[in-house]
XYZ file of N, CA and C in Angstrom:
588
model
N -18.654 -25.423 -46.171
C -18.189 -26.342 -47.012
C -17.925 -27.775 -46.352
N -18.237 -28.764 -47.055
C -18.136 -30.183 -46.412
C -16.632 -30.647 -46.709
N -16.123 -31.060 -45.575
C -14.640 -31.585 -45.783
C -14.772 -33.173 -46.285
N -13.769 -33.336 -47.072
C -13.726 -34.776 -47.615
C -13.021 -35.643 -46.556
N -13.599 -36.816 -46.275
C -13.022 -37.875 -45.380
C -11.675 -38.239 -45.759
N -10.949 -38.695 -44.717
C -9.705 -39.164 -45.158
C -9.659 -40.604 -45.593
N -9.304 -40.804 -46.901
C -9.446 -42.121 -47.465
C -8.175 -42.222 -48.343
N -6.987 -42.134 -47.920
C -5.811 -42.272 -48.827
C -4.956 -43.350 -48.337
N -4.465 -44.242 -49.313
C -3.573 -45.421 -49.040
C -2.402 -44.962 -48.095
N -1.393 -44.052 -48.637
C -0.299 -43.774 -48.102
C -0.127 -42.372 -48.216
N -0.838 -41.649 -47.338
C -0.878 -40.148 -47.485
C 0.437 -39.518 -47.205
N 1.288 -39.929 -46.290
C 2.573 -39.486 -46.000
C 3.398 -39.438 -47.190
N 3.603 -40.535 -47.994
C 4.348 -40.557 -49.157
C 3.626 -39.672 -50.318
N 2.318 -39.590 -50.339
C 1.686 -38.931 -51.414
C 2.181 -37.420 -51.060
N 2.091 -36.978 -49.822
C 2.322 -35.531 -49.429
C 3.795 -35.190 -49.853
N 4.660 -36.050 -49.641
C 6.202 -35.948 -49.906
C 6.383 -35.662 -51.423
N 5.660 -36.511 -52.182
C 5.775 -36.361 -53.668
C 5.139 -35.029 -54.115
N 3.980 -34.525 -53.546
C 3.405 -33.341 -54.095
C 4.249 -32.242 -53.608
N 4.875 -32.329 -52.370
C 5.729 -31.390 -51.823
C 6.966 -31.139 -52.608
N 7.610 -32.279 -52.992
C 8.761 -32.090 -53.835
C 8.490 -31.518 -55.134
N 7.299 -31.864 -55.849
C 6.817 -31.151 -57.039
C 6.678 -29.619 -56.980
N 5.956 -29.302 -55.792
C 5.717 -27.909 -55.436
C 7.194 -27.184 -55.243
N 8.061 -27.861 -54.517
C 9.330 -27.214 -54.194
C 10.087 -27.141 -55.635
N 10.080 -27.934 -56.444
C 10.812 -28.046 -57.683
C 10.225 -26.849 -58.579
N 8.780 -26.802 -58.656
C 8.212 -25.818 -59.467
C 8.109 -24.403 -59.081
N 7.734 -24.240 -57.743
C 7.620 -22.789 -57.257
C 8.334 -22.599 -55.896
N 9.273 -23.505 -55.355
C 9.899 -23.126 -54.142
C 9.246 -23.431 -53.005
N 10.138 -23.491 -51.860
C 9.513 -23.646 -50.586
C 8.607 -22.663 -49.924
N 8.659 -21.501 -50.324
C 7.796 -20.425 -49.837
C 6.188 -20.737 -50.354
N 6.034 -21.391 -51.313
C 4.769 -21.606 -51.934
C 4.144 -22.900 -51.495
N 4.936 -23.419 -50.540
C 4.391 -24.847 -50.054
C 3.290 -24.680 -48.937
N 2.272 -25.091 -49.136
C 1.186 -25.158 -48.144
C 0.476 -26.513 -47.803
N 0.426 -26.811 -46.623
C -0.235 -27.989 -46.080
C -1.753 -28.015 -46.681
N -2.469 -27.023 -46.636
C -3.751 -27.020 -47.008
C -3.903 -27.235 -48.616
N -3.088 -26.642 -49.423
C -2.920 -26.863 -50.702
C -2.442 -28.253 -51.133
N -1.571 -28.855 -50.444
C -1.187 -30.305 -50.669
C -2.285 -31.229 -50.318
N -3.080 -30.781 -49.314
C -4.195 -31.683 -48.887
C -5.336 -31.676 -49.999
N -5.527 -30.451 -50.600
C -6.462 -30.557 -51.691
C -5.926 -31.182 -52.915
N -4.807 -31.076 -53.375
C -4.124 -31.884 -54.360
C -4.081 -33.369 -54.136
N -4.019 -33.623 -52.865
C -4.205 -35.144 -52.584
C -5.457 -35.668 -52.361
N -6.495 -34.681 -52.405
C -7.935 -35.249 -52.334
C -8.196 -35.672 -50.879
N -7.708 -34.986 -50.025
C -8.036 -35.308 -48.522
C -8.642 -33.971 -47.820
N -9.164 -34.191 -46.788
C -9.334 -33.046 -45.853
C -8.212 -32.233 -45.367
N -8.443 -30.894 -45.387
C -7.376 -29.934 -44.993
C -6.659 -30.399 -43.659
N -7.398 -31.185 -42.894
C -6.647 -31.630 -41.477
C -5.894 -32.745 -41.743
N -6.225 -33.431 -42.658
C -5.454 -34.821 -42.789
C -4.050 -34.855 -42.831
N -3.249 -33.937 -43.519
C -1.806 -33.785 -43.378
C -1.236 -33.705 -42.058
N -1.959 -33.090 -41.175
C -1.448 -32.916 -39.871
C -1.309 -34.282 -38.957
N -1.828 -35.291 -39.578
C -1.747 -36.701 -38.878
C -0.177 -36.999 -39.150
N 0.389 -36.405 -40.077
C 1.743 -36.926 -40.474
C 2.746 -35.790 -40.292
N 2.317 -34.609 -40.577
C 3.079 -33.373 -40.388
C 2.371 -32.258 -39.740
N 2.896 -31.781 -38.463
C 2.219 -30.829 -37.600
C 2.518 -29.402 -38.305
N 3.555 -29.291 -38.888
C 3.638 -27.998 -39.517
C 4.371 -28.167 -40.947
N 4.357 -26.938 -41.659
C 5.084 -26.963 -43.014
C 6.501 -27.360 -42.795
N 7.205 -26.886 -41.654
C 8.580 -27.117 -41.521
C 8.751 -28.607 -41.330
N 7.902 -29.342 -40.596
C 8.046 -30.676 -40.393
C 7.941 -31.484 -41.786
N 7.143 -30.926 -42.595
C 7.109 -31.617 -43.983
C 8.432 -31.351 -44.703
N 8.815 -30.112 -44.702
C 10.218 -29.775 -45.346
C 11.446 -30.695 -44.872
N 11.370 -30.755 -43.512
C 12.310 -31.437 -42.812
C 12.303 -32.963 -43.304
N 11.101 -33.547 -43.337
C 10.913 -34.938 -43.900
C 11.374 -35.207 -45.274
N 11.048 -34.109 -46.182
C 11.596 -34.044 -47.369
C 12.979 -34.186 -47.583
N 13.446 -33.373 -46.708
C 15.160 -33.215 -46.718
C 15.749 -34.417 -46.377
N 15.211 -35.084 -45.357
C 15.555 -36.429 -44.881
C 15.580 -37.488 -46.024
N 14.219 -37.534 -46.685
C 14.007 -38.339 -47.913
C 15.017 -38.096 -48.898
N 15.332 -36.751 -49.208
C 16.400 -36.599 -50.108
C 17.751 -37.053 -49.807
N 18.170 -37.077 -48.570
C 19.429 -37.598 -48.209
C 19.376 -39.136 -48.459
N 18.398 -39.599 -47.919
C 18.250 -41.161 -48.154
C 18.369 -41.518 -49.599
N 17.717 -40.767 -50.497
C 17.829 -41.104 -51.920
C 19.141 -40.872 -52.377
N 19.823 -39.714 -52.095
C 21.126 -39.596 -52.509
C 22.130 -40.542 -52.014
N 21.957 -41.046 -50.753
C 22.897 -42.102 -50.149
C 22.711 -43.234 -50.759
N 21.465 -43.749 -51.016
C 21.146 -44.770 -51.972
C 21.820 -44.914 -53.248
N 21.549 -43.708 -54.038
C 22.180 -43.648 -55.457
C 23.726 -43.849 -55.429
N 24.209 -42.991 -54.291
C 25.835 -43.141 -54.338
C 26.296 -44.543 -53.890
N 25.550 -45.012 -52.948
C 25.988 -46.572 -52.669
C 25.761 -47.430 -53.764
N 24.735 -47.320 -54.514
C 24.441 -48.207 -55.668
C 25.355 -48.070 -56.810
N 25.959 -46.724 -56.930
C 26.833 -46.565 -57.909
C 28.344 -46.952 -57.510
N 28.555 -46.800 -56.219
C 29.809 -47.437 -55.537
C 30.006 -48.984 -55.708
N 28.747 -49.527 -55.610
C 28.842 -51.037 -55.730
C 29.048 -51.477 -57.061
N 28.806 -50.759 -58.044
C 28.891 -51.163 -59.484
C 30.198 -50.810 -59.904
N 31.161 -50.075 -59.316
C 32.467 -49.653 -59.784
C 33.635 -50.418 -59.174
N 34.792 -50.212 -59.819
C 36.029 -50.856 -59.352
C 36.405 -50.597 -57.866
N 37.608 -51.179 -57.527
C 38.001 -50.957 -56.212
C 39.010 -49.886 -55.916
N 39.619 -49.335 -56.925
C 40.618 -48.466 -56.609
C 40.049 -47.013 -56.165
N 40.802 -46.277 -55.520
C 40.190 -44.917 -54.974
C 39.874 -44.045 -56.227
N 40.616 -44.066 -57.274
C 40.492 -43.240 -58.559
C 39.059 -43.629 -58.992
N 38.864 -44.795 -59.226
C 37.679 -45.311 -59.789
C 36.418 -44.854 -58.937
N 36.607 -45.009 -57.608
C 35.401 -44.765 -56.604
C 35.226 -43.252 -56.547
N 36.272 -42.501 -56.435
C 36.282 -40.989 -56.422
C 35.427 -40.588 -57.620
N 35.835 -40.883 -58.825
C 35.215 -40.537 -59.931
C 33.575 -40.864 -60.092
N 33.462 -42.027 -59.575
C 31.867 -42.352 -59.615
C 31.235 -41.540 -58.579
N 31.808 -41.481 -57.387
C 31.251 -40.729 -56.409
C 30.790 -39.278 -56.740
N 31.950 -38.663 -57.524
C 31.917 -37.233 -57.929
C 30.863 -37.084 -58.888
N 30.745 -37.958 -59.927
C 29.890 -37.914 -61.033
C 28.421 -38.130 -60.611
N 28.256 -39.158 -59.710
C 26.951 -39.470 -59.337
C 26.296 -38.369 -58.474
N 27.261 -37.759 -57.659
C 26.753 -36.651 -56.707
C 26.207 -35.458 -57.566
N 27.104 -35.172 -58.487
C 26.775 -33.847 -59.370
C 25.654 -34.318 -60.138
N 25.408 -35.415 -60.630
C 24.165 -35.679 -61.488
C 23.001 -35.677 -60.647
N 23.062 -36.199 -59.388
C 21.875 -36.106 -58.491
C 21.450 -34.697 -58.175
N 22.589 -33.963 -57.773
C 22.494 -32.440 -57.486
C 21.880 -31.656 -58.600
N 22.275 -31.880 -59.904
C 21.725 -31.058 -60.827
C 20.520 -31.563 -61.373
N 20.218 -32.731 -60.952
C 18.820 -33.341 -61.508
C 17.868 -32.881 -60.412
N 18.179 -32.455 -59.131
C 17.295 -32.167 -57.995
C 17.850 -30.879 -57.406
N 17.936 -29.765 -58.079
C 18.612 -28.616 -57.351
C 17.842 -28.113 -56.193
N 16.438 -27.950 -56.403
C 15.712 -27.516 -55.159
C 15.655 -28.370 -53.943
N 15.681 -29.658 -54.172
C 15.757 -30.509 -53.104
C 17.105 -30.540 -52.521
N 18.155 -30.487 -53.142
C 19.579 -30.348 -52.690
C 19.690 -29.262 -51.823
N 19.204 -28.016 -52.175
C 19.242 -26.810 -51.505
C 18.532 -26.953 -50.172
N 17.327 -27.521 -50.247
C 16.529 -27.811 -48.975
C 17.347 -28.741 -48.046
N 17.932 -29.711 -48.615
C 18.556 -30.731 -47.834
C 19.730 -30.045 -47.088
N 20.378 -29.100 -47.612
C 21.576 -28.468 -46.828
C 21.368 -27.230 -46.236
N 19.950 -26.727 -46.454
C 19.876 -25.339 -45.848
C 19.653 -25.429 -44.398
N 19.101 -26.447 -43.757
C 18.805 -26.420 -42.227
C 19.835 -27.085 -41.305
N 20.750 -27.840 -41.945
C 21.588 -28.742 -41.156
C 22.342 -27.965 -39.899
N 22.473 -26.800 -40.159
C 23.342 -26.066 -39.046
C 22.406 -25.228 -38.180
N 21.034 -25.167 -38.438
C 20.278 -24.432 -37.583
C 19.838 -25.178 -36.209
N 19.816 -24.425 -35.173
C 19.678 -25.172 -33.908
C 18.222 -25.966 -33.761
N 17.372 -25.475 -34.614
C 16.051 -26.269 -34.427
C 16.002 -27.421 -35.493
N 17.179 -27.702 -36.161
C 17.122 -28.819 -37.136
C 16.830 -30.117 -36.421
N 15.929 -31.014 -36.838
C 15.786 -32.187 -36.122
C 16.874 -33.254 -36.171
N 16.914 -34.054 -35.155
C 18.176 -35.008 -34.992
C 18.210 -35.915 -36.167
N 17.107 -36.324 -36.659
C 17.191 -37.214 -37.865
C 17.716 -36.518 -39.107
N 17.522 -35.352 -39.290
C 18.069 -34.513 -40.332
C 19.679 -34.436 -40.237
N 20.166 -34.179 -38.922
C 21.604 -34.174 -38.675
C 22.121 -35.442 -39.005
N 21.392 -36.545 -38.455
C 22.013 -37.886 -38.670
C 22.063 -38.138 -40.182
N 21.086 -37.756 -41.082
C 21.238 -37.929 -42.416
C 22.532 -37.332 -42.981
N 22.783 -36.142 -42.725
C 24.036 -35.393 -43.208
C 25.347 -36.069 -42.600
N 25.212 -36.654 -41.510
C 26.322 -37.452 -41.125
C 26.659 -38.771 -41.721
N 25.538 -39.264 -42.197
C 25.510 -40.604 -42.930
C 26.234 -40.316 -44.319
N 25.993 -39.067 -44.874
C 26.561 -38.850 -46.082
C 27.933 -38.611 -45.976
N 28.389 -37.789 -44.870
C 29.804 -37.664 -44.487
C 30.514 -38.808 -44.154
N 29.917 -39.748 -43.473
C 30.635 -41.110 -43.302
C 30.942 -41.832 -44.744
N 29.926 -41.616 -45.578
C 30.275 -42.315 -46.855
C 31.438 -41.604 -47.613
N 31.585 -40.392 -47.466
C 32.691 -39.791 -48.172
C 34.038 -40.051 -47.382
N 34.008 -39.921 -45.983
C 35.091 -40.248 -45.361
C 35.557 -41.777 -45.339
N 34.536 -42.505 -45.578
C 34.765 -43.998 -45.701
C 35.560 -44.258 -47.056
N 35.250 -43.471 -48.025
C 35.990 -43.556 -49.313
C 37.486 -43.310 -49.029
N 37.663 -42.074 -48.415
C 38.997 -41.581 -48.189
C 39.828 -42.685 -47.203
N 39.135 -43.298 -46.228
C 39.719 -44.168 -45.359
C 40.173 -45.362 -46.098
N 39.285 -45.862 -46.945
C 39.624 -47.000 -47.651
C 40.792 -46.726 -48.670
N 40.891 -45.587 -49.217
C 41.912 -45.140 -49.988
C 43.381 -44.945 -49.277
N 43.230 -44.739 -48.080
C 44.254 -44.634 -46.942
C 44.820 -46.037 -46.831
N 43.964 -46.834 -46.446
C 44.282 -48.311 -46.155
C 45.054 -49.013 -47.250
N 44.507 -48.575 -48.574
C 45.152 -49.279 -49.749
C 46.462 -48.545 -50.147
N 46.764 -47.361 -49.575
C 47.966 -46.649 -49.863
C 47.696 -45.817 -51.076
N 46.549 -45.375 -51.294
C 46.255 -44.498 -52.484
C 45.820 -43.075 -52.127
N 45.676 -42.813 -50.786
C 45.484 -41.656 -50.288
C 46.417 -41.307 -49.064
N 47.011 -40.154 -49.280
C 47.990 -39.610 -48.154
C 47.359 -39.790 -46.584
N 48.184 -39.770 -45.711
C 47.788 -39.890 -44.315
C 47.215 -38.422 -43.945
N 46.390 -38.671 -42.907
C 45.908 -37.290 -42.373
C 44.586 -37.587 -41.679
N 44.055 -36.646 -40.913
C 42.643 -36.782 -40.169
C 41.744 -36.743 -41.353
N 40.609 -37.481 -41.095
C 39.522 -37.614 -42.166
C 38.760 -36.212 -42.369
N 38.483 -35.476 -41.406
C 37.610 -34.424 -41.490
C 38.422 -33.427 -42.481
N 39.511 -32.868 -42.072
C 40.308 -31.887 -42.930
C 40.472 -32.524 -44.395
N 40.662 -33.914 -44.482
C 40.855 -34.396 -45.864
C 39.596 -34.373 -46.665
N 38.414 -34.402 -45.895
C 36.991 -34.431 -46.633
C 36.764 -33.119 -47.009
N 37.265 -32.072 -46.511
C 36.761 -30.689 -46.870
C 37.131 -30.333 -48.237
N 38.326 -30.697 -49.051
C 38.261 -30.565 -50.456
C 37.318 -31.331 -51.250
N 37.102 -32.543 -50.886
C 36.205 -33.214 -51.728
C 34.672 -32.500 -51.471
N 34.287 -32.273 -50.259
C 33.027 -31.456 -50.133
C 32.993 -30.128 -51.128
N 34.157 -29.570 -51.058
C 34.168 -28.275 -51.781
C 34.078 -28.534 -53.229
N 34.776 -29.546 -53.728
C 34.657 -30.034 -55.268
C 33.266 -30.249 -55.553
N 32.678 -31.138 -54.830
C 31.290 -31.539 -55.101
C 30.344 -30.335 -55.075
N 30.262 -29.546 -54.194
C 29.598 -28.413 -54.122
C 29.835 -27.440 -55.263
N 31.203 -27.094 -55.382
C 31.642 -26.360 -56.618
C 31.242 -26.808 -57.967
N 31.453 -27.919 -58.243
C 31.098 -28.522 -59.522
C 29.494 -28.406 -59.619
N 28.759 -28.738 -58.760
C 27.323 -28.552 -58.618
C 26.881 -27.185 -59.040
N 27.513 -26.273 -58.298
C 27.155 -24.934 -58.653
C 27.572 -24.559 -60.002
N 28.718 -24.836 -60.442
C 29.068 -24.408 -61.957
C 28.011 -25.145 -62.952
N 27.723 -26.467 -62.697
C 26.739 -27.050 -63.593
C 25.379 -26.507 -63.539
N 24.911 -26.020 -62.427
C 23.688 -25.407 -62.362
C 23.684 -23.826 -62.850
N 24.840 -23.296 -62.867
C 24.876 -21.773 -63.203
C 24.202 -21.461 -64.529
N 24.179 -22.497 -65.472
C 23.780 -22.241 -66.848
C 24.789 -21.689 -67.865
N 26.047 -21.295 -67.223
C 26.978 -20.839 -68.086
C 27.978 -21.909 -68.875
N 27.745 -23.112 -68.573
C 28.391 -24.154 -69.297
C 27.563 -25.056 -69.985
N 28.012 -25.686 -70.925
C 27.336 -26.749 -71.828
C 27.593 -28.030 -71.033
N 26.884 -29.012 -71.206
C 26.897 -30.392 -70.634
C 28.342 -30.958 -70.928
N 28.806 -30.806 -72.163
C 30.198 -31.219 -72.341
C 31.211 -30.541 -71.685
N 31.055 -29.144 -71.545
C 32.018 -28.396 -70.564
C 32.042 -28.896 -69.203
N 30.765 -29.318 -68.590
C 30.654 -29.821 -67.319
C 31.431 -31.130 -67.261
N 31.095 -31.853 -68.094
C 31.818 -33.299 -68.264
C 33.321 -33.075 -68.185
N 33.856 -32.196 -69.130
C 35.203 -32.003 -69.100
C 35.845 -31.475 -67.740
N 35.085 -30.445 -67.251
C 35.360 -29.967 -65.870
C 35.414 -31.030 -64.873
N 34.477 -31.872 -64.750
C 34.504 -33.004 -63.934
C 35.830 -33.811 -64.019
N 36.120 -34.220 -65.276
C 37.262 -35.059 -65.505
C 38.448 -34.256 -65.052
N 38.532 -33.055 -65.357
C 39.709 -32.377 -64.857
C 39.792 -32.009 -63.416
N 38.639 -31.901 -62.787
C 38.675 -31.788 -61.301
C 38.898 -33.004 -60.689
N 38.536 -34.141 -61.123
C 38.723 -35.481 -60.460
C 40.324 -35.716 -60.448
N 40.830 -35.518 -61.859
C 42.225 -35.656 -61.879
C 43.044 -34.733 -60.927
N 42.587 -33.376 -60.807
C 43.250 -32.539 -59.957
C 43.221 -32.983 -58.340
N 41.999 -33.485 -57.801
C 41.822 -33.846 -56.703
C 42.639 -35.102 -56.397
N 42.671 -35.978 -57.245
C 43.440 -37.146 -56.939
C 44.802 -36.873 -56.860
N 45.490 -35.868 -57.503
C 46.894 -35.458 -57.203
C 47.024 -34.857 -55.801
N 45.929 -34.355 -55.266
C 45.907 -33.767 -53.925
C 45.911 -34.534 -52.993
N 45.129 -35.843 -53.253
C 45.061 -36.910 -52.196
C 46.217 -37.945 -52.321
N 47.035 -37.787 -53.370
C 48.146 -38.847 -53.612
C 49.045 -38.821 -52.397
N 49.650 -39.991 -51.911
C 50.536 -40.147 -50.816
C 51.766 -39.560 -51.159
């Protein structure tokens, strides 16, 4: 069998797009560098120039997922008001929208962060997301809208709410209207918990 020569403009980006499509449609177990090479129209060895292993590709996809999520959250926060209530509402709604629109990617993003073999760049990506959340809380404290306390313990309820609402929205047991009403009630509830 004659191999195709490598003639692709941005193979790394193309492989990440194809990998995300496979992840979404069939899950990470079905991901194959050889199959992705075939879909990209390059030789079976070409992906190894960018990703030595399937896990390296999955890690890069997870990092890209964090980058996209952080960009979407930052963009949404730039477009909203300055109060803690407004910013918490936008952050919560934007996170849940991203998560429910990309459930397989979100699962991949968070599945390896605590593994000893997780790459430093992936760990740094999770920290950037945590810094965004704690920054929201710190700003609320400075403005007198969030009670005093250490950031990490204060951030835990926010993380729990984000994950919990995402899980409920993805469960299929709720209509979009019910999810929206649940978000509104949850945001109101958590604002009371953060109140000084």
